[in-house]
PDB file of C-alpha atoms in Angstrom:
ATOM      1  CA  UNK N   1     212.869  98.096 159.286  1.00 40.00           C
ATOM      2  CA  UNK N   2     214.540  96.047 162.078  1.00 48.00           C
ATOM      3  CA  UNK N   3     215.308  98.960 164.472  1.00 54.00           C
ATOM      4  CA  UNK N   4     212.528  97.845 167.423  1.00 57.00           C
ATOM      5  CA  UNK N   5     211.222 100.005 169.920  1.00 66.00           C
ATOM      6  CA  UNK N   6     212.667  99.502 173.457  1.00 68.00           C
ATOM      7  CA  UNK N   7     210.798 100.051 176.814  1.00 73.00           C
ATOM      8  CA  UNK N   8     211.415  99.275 180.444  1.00 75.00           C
ATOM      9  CA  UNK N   9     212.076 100.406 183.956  1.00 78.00           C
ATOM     10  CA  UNK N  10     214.090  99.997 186.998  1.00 79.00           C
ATOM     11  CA  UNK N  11     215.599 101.391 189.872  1.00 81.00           C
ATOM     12  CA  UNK N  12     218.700 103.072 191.059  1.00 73.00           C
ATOM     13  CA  UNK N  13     220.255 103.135 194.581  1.00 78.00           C
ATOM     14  CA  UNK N  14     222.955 105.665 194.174  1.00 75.00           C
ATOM     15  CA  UNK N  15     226.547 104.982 194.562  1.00 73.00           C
ATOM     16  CA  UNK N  16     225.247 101.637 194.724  1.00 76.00           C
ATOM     17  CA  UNK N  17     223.083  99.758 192.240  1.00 75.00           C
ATOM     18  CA  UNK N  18     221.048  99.910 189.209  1.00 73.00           C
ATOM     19  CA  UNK N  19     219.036  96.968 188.420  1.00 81.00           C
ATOM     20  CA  UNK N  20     215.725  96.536 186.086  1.00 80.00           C
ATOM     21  CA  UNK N  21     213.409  95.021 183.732  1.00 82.00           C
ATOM     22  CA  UNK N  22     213.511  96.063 179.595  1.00 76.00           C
ATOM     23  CA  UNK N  23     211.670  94.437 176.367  1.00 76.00           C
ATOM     24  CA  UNK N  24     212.272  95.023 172.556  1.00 73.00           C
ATOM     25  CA  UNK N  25     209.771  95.233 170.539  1.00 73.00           C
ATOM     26  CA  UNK N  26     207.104  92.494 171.308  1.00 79.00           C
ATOM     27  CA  UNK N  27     209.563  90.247 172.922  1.00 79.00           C
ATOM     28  CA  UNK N  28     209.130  89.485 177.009  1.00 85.00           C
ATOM     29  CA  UNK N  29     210.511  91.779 179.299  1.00 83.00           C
ATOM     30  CA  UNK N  30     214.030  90.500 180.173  1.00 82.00           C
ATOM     31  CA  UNK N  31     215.925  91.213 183.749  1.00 83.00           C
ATOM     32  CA  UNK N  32     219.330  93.471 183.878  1.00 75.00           C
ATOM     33  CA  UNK N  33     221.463  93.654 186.794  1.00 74.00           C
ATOM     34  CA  UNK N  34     222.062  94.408 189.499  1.00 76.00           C
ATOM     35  CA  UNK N  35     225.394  96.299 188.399  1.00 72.00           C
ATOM     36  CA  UNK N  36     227.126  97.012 191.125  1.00 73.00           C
ATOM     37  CA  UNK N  37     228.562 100.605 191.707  1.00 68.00           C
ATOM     38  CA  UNK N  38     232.236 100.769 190.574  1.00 69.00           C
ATOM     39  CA  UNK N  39     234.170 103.688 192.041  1.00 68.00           C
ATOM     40  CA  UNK N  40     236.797 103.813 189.169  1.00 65.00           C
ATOM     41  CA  UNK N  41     233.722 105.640 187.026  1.00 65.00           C
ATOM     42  CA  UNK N  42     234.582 108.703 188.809  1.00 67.00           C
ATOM     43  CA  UNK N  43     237.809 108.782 188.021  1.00 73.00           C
ATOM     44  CA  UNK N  44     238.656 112.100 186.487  1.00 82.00           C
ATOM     45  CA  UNK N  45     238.550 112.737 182.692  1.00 89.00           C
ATOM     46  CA  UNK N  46     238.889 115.036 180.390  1.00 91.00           C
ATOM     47  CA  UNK N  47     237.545 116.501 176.896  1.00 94.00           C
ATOM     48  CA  UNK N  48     240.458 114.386 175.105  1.00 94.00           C
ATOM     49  CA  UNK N  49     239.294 111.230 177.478  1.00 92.00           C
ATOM     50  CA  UNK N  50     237.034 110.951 174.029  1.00 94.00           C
ATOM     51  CA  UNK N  51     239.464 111.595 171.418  1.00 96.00           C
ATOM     52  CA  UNK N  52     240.376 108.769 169.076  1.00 96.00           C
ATOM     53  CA  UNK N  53     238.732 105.056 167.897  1.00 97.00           C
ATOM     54  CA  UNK N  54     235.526 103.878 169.485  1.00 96.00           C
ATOM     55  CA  UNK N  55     233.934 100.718 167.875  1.00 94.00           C
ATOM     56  CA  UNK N  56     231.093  98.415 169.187  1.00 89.00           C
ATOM     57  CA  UNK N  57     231.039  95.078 167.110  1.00 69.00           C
ATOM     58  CA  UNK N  58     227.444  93.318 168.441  1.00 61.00           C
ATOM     59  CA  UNK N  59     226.828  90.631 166.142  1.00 56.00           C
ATOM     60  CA  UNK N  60     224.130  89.388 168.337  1.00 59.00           C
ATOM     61  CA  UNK N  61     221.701  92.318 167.635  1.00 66.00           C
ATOM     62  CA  UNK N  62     223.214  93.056 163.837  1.00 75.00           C
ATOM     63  CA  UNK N  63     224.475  96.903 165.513  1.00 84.00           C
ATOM     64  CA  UNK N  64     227.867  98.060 164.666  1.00 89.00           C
ATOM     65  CA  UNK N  65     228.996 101.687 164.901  1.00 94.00           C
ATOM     66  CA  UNK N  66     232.358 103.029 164.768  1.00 95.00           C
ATOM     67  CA  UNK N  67     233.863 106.730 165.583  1.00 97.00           C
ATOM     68  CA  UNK N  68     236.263 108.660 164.876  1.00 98.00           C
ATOM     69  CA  UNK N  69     236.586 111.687 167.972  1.00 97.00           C
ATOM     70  CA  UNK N  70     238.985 114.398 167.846  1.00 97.00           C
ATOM     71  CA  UNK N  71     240.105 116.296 171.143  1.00 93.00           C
ATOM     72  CA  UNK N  72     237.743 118.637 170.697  1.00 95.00           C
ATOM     73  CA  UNK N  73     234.795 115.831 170.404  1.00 96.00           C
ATOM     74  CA  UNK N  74     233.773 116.073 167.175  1.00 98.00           C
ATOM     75  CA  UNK N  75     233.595 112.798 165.552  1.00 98.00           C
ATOM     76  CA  UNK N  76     232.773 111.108 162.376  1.00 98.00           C
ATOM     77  CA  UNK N  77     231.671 107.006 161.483  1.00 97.00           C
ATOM     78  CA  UNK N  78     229.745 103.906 160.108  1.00 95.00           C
ATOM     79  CA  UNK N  79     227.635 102.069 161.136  1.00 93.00           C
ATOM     80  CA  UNK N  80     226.782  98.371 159.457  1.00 91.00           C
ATOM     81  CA  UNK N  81     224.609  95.623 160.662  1.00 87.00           C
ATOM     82  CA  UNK N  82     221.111  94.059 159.847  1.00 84.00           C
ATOM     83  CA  UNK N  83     219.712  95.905 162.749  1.00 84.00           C
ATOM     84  CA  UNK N  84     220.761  99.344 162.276  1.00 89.00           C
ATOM     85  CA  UNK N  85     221.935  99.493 158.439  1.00 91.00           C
ATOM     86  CA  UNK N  86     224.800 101.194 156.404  1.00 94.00           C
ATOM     87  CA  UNK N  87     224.916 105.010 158.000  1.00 95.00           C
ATOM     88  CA  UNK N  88     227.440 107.616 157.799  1.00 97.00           C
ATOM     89  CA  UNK N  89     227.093 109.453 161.354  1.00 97.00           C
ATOM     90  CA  UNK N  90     228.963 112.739 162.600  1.00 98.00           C
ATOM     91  CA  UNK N  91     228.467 114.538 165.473  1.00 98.00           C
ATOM     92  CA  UNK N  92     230.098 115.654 168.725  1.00 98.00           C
ATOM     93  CA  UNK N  93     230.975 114.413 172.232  1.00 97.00           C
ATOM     94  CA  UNK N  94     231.495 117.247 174.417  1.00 95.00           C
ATOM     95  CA  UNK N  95     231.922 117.550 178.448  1.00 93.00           C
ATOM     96  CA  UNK N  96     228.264 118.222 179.664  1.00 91.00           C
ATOM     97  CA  UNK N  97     230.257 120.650 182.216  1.00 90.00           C
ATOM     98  CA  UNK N  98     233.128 121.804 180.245  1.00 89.00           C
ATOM     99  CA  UNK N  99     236.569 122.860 182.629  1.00 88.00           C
ATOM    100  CA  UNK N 100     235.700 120.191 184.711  1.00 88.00           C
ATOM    101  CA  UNK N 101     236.999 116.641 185.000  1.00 89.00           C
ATOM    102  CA  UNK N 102     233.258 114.928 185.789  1.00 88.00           C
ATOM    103  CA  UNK N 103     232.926 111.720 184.214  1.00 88.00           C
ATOM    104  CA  UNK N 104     229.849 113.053 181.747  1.00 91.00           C
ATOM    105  CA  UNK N 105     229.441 113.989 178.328  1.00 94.00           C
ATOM    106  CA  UNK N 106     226.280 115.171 176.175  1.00 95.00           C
ATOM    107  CA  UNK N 107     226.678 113.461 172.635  1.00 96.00           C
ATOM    108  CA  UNK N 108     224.525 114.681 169.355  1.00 97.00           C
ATOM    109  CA  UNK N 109     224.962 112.481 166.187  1.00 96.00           C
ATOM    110  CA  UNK N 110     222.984 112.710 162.148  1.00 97.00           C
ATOM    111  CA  UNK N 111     222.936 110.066 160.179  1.00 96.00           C
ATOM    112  CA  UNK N 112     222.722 109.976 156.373  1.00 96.00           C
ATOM    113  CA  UNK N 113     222.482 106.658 154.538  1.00 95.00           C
ATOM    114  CA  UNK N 114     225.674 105.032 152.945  1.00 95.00           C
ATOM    115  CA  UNK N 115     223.760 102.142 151.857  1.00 92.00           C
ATOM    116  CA  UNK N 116     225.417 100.562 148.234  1.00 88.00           C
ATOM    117  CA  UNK N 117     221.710  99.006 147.883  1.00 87.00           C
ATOM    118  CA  UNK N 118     218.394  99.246 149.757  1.00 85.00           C
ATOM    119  CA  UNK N 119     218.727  96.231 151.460  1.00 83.00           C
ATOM    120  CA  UNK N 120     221.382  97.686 153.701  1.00 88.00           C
ATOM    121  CA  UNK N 121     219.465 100.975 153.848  1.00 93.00           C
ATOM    122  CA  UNK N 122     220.372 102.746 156.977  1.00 94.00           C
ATOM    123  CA  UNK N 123     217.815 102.571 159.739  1.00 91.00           C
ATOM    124  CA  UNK N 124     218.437 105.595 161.607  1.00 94.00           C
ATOM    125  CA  UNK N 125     216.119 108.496 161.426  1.00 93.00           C
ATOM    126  CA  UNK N 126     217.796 110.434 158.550  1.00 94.00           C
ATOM    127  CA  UNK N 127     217.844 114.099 159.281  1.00 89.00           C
ATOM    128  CA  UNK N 128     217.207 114.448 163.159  1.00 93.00           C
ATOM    129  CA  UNK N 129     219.781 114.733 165.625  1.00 96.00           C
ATOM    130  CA  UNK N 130     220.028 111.820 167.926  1.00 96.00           C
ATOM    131  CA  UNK N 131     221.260 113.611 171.699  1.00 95.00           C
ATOM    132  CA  UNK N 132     221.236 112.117 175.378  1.00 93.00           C
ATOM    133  CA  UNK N 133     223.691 111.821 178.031  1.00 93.00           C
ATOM    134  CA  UNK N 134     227.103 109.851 177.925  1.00 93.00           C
ATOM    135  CA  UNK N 135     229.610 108.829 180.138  1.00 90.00           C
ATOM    136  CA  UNK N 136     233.440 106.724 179.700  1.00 90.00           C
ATOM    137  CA  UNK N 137     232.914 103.032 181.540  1.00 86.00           C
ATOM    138  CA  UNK N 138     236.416 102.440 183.131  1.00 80.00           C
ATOM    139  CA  UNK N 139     237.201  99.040 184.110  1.00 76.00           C
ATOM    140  CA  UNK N 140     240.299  98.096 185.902  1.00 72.00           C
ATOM    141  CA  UNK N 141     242.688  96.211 183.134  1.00 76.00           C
ATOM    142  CA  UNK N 142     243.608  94.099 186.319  1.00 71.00           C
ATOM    143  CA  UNK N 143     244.690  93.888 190.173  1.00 69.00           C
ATOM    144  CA  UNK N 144     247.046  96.560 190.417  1.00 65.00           C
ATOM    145  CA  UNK N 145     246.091 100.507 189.352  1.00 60.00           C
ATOM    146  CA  UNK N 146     249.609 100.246 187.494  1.00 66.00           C
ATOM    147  CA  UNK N 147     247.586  98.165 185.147  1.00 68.00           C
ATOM    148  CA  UNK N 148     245.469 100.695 183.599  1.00 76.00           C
ATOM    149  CA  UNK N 149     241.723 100.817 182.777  1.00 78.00           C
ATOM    150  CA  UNK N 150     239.794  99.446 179.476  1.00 84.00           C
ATOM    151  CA  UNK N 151     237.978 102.765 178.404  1.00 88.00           C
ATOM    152  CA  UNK N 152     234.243 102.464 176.783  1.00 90.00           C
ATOM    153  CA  UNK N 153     231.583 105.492 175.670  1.00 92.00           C
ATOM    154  CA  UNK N 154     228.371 104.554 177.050  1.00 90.00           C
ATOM    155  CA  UNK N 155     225.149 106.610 175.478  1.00 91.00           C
ATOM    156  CA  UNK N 156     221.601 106.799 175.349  1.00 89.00           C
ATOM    157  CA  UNK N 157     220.196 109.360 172.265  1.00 91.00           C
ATOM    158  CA  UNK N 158     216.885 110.290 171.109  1.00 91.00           C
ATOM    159  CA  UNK N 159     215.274 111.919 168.098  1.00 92.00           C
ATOM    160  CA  UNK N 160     212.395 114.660 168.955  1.00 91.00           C
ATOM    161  CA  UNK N 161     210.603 111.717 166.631  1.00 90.00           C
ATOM    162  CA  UNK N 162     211.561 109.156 169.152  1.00 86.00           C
ATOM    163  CA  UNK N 163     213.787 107.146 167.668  1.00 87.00           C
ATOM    164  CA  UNK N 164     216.434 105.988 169.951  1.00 87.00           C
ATOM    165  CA  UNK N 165     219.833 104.617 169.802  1.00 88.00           C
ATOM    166  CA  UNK N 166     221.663 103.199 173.070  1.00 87.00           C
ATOM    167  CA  UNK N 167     225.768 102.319 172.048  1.00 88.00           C
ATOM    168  CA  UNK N 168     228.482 100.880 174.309  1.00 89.00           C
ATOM    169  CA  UNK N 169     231.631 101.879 171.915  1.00 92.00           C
ATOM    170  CA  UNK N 170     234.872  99.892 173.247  1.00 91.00           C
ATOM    171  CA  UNK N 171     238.374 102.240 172.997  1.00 92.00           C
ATOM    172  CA  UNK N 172     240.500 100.874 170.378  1.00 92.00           C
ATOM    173  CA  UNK N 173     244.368 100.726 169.443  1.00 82.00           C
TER     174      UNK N 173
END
């Protein structure tokens, strides 16, 4: 299969920085970073914050996933791509600390294979819940708050087997 194996480390200087080192698979470790803390990711959200179209479209590391969320955070999708396969995921998105308005989410997804052949099998672990932290990236749509933010799901998940899944879903129309 093409899913590789990621490992790395870094550091974090809170309300700050987060900058690092991480490899794929055999490759050589590559930098990340620094990325600057951005004070409009603690702007206040909500459950619905999640609700609608989330797609990611990297055609650099054959990965695409795309959601579905309802207001309550349950979500269905595909994902395509030489790296990760044809997969039919569902799951949930829910508030890590529900009646608040913190900015973090705990996200659980399954994944069965959609594949029309075995060359686009799905490379997810089939059967095991993938879970790990998740939060809404807000970047300012421009100089003035009247402007808006660009909203994207940022997660991390993990199988008890180890098989891991990191996706940066972009809000669309």
């Amino acid at each position: 299969t093409l899913i590789q194996s990621v490992t790395g480390s870094g550091s974090l200087i809170a309300k700050s920085s987060l900058t690092g080192r991480f490899a794929k698979g055999t490759a050589p470790a590559q930098q990340f970073g620094p990325f600057e803390y951005v004070l409009d990711n603690a702007l206040a959200v909500s459950q619905e914050s999640v609700s609608g179209k989330w797609s990611s479209g990297d055609k650099d590391d054959g990965i695409g996933v795309s959601i579905q969320s309802d207001a309550r955070g349950a979500f269905t999708g595909t994902t395509k791509g030489s790296g990760i396969g044809t997969c039919k995921i569902s799951g949930t998105i829910a508030h890590a600390e529900p009646g608040t308005a913190k900015n973090m989410y705990r996200i659980t997804l399954t994944a069965t294979d959609a594949a029309p052949n075995t060359a686009d099998a799905c490379n997810l672990q089939l059967g095991l819940p993938y879970e790990g932290p998740s939060f809404i990236a807000l970047v300012g749509a421009g100089r003035y708050v009247g402007n808006g933010y660009f909203r994207s799901i940022a997660a991390v998940t993990r199988t008890a087997a180890g098989g891991t899944l990191a996706i940066f879903l972009s809000k669309q129309r």
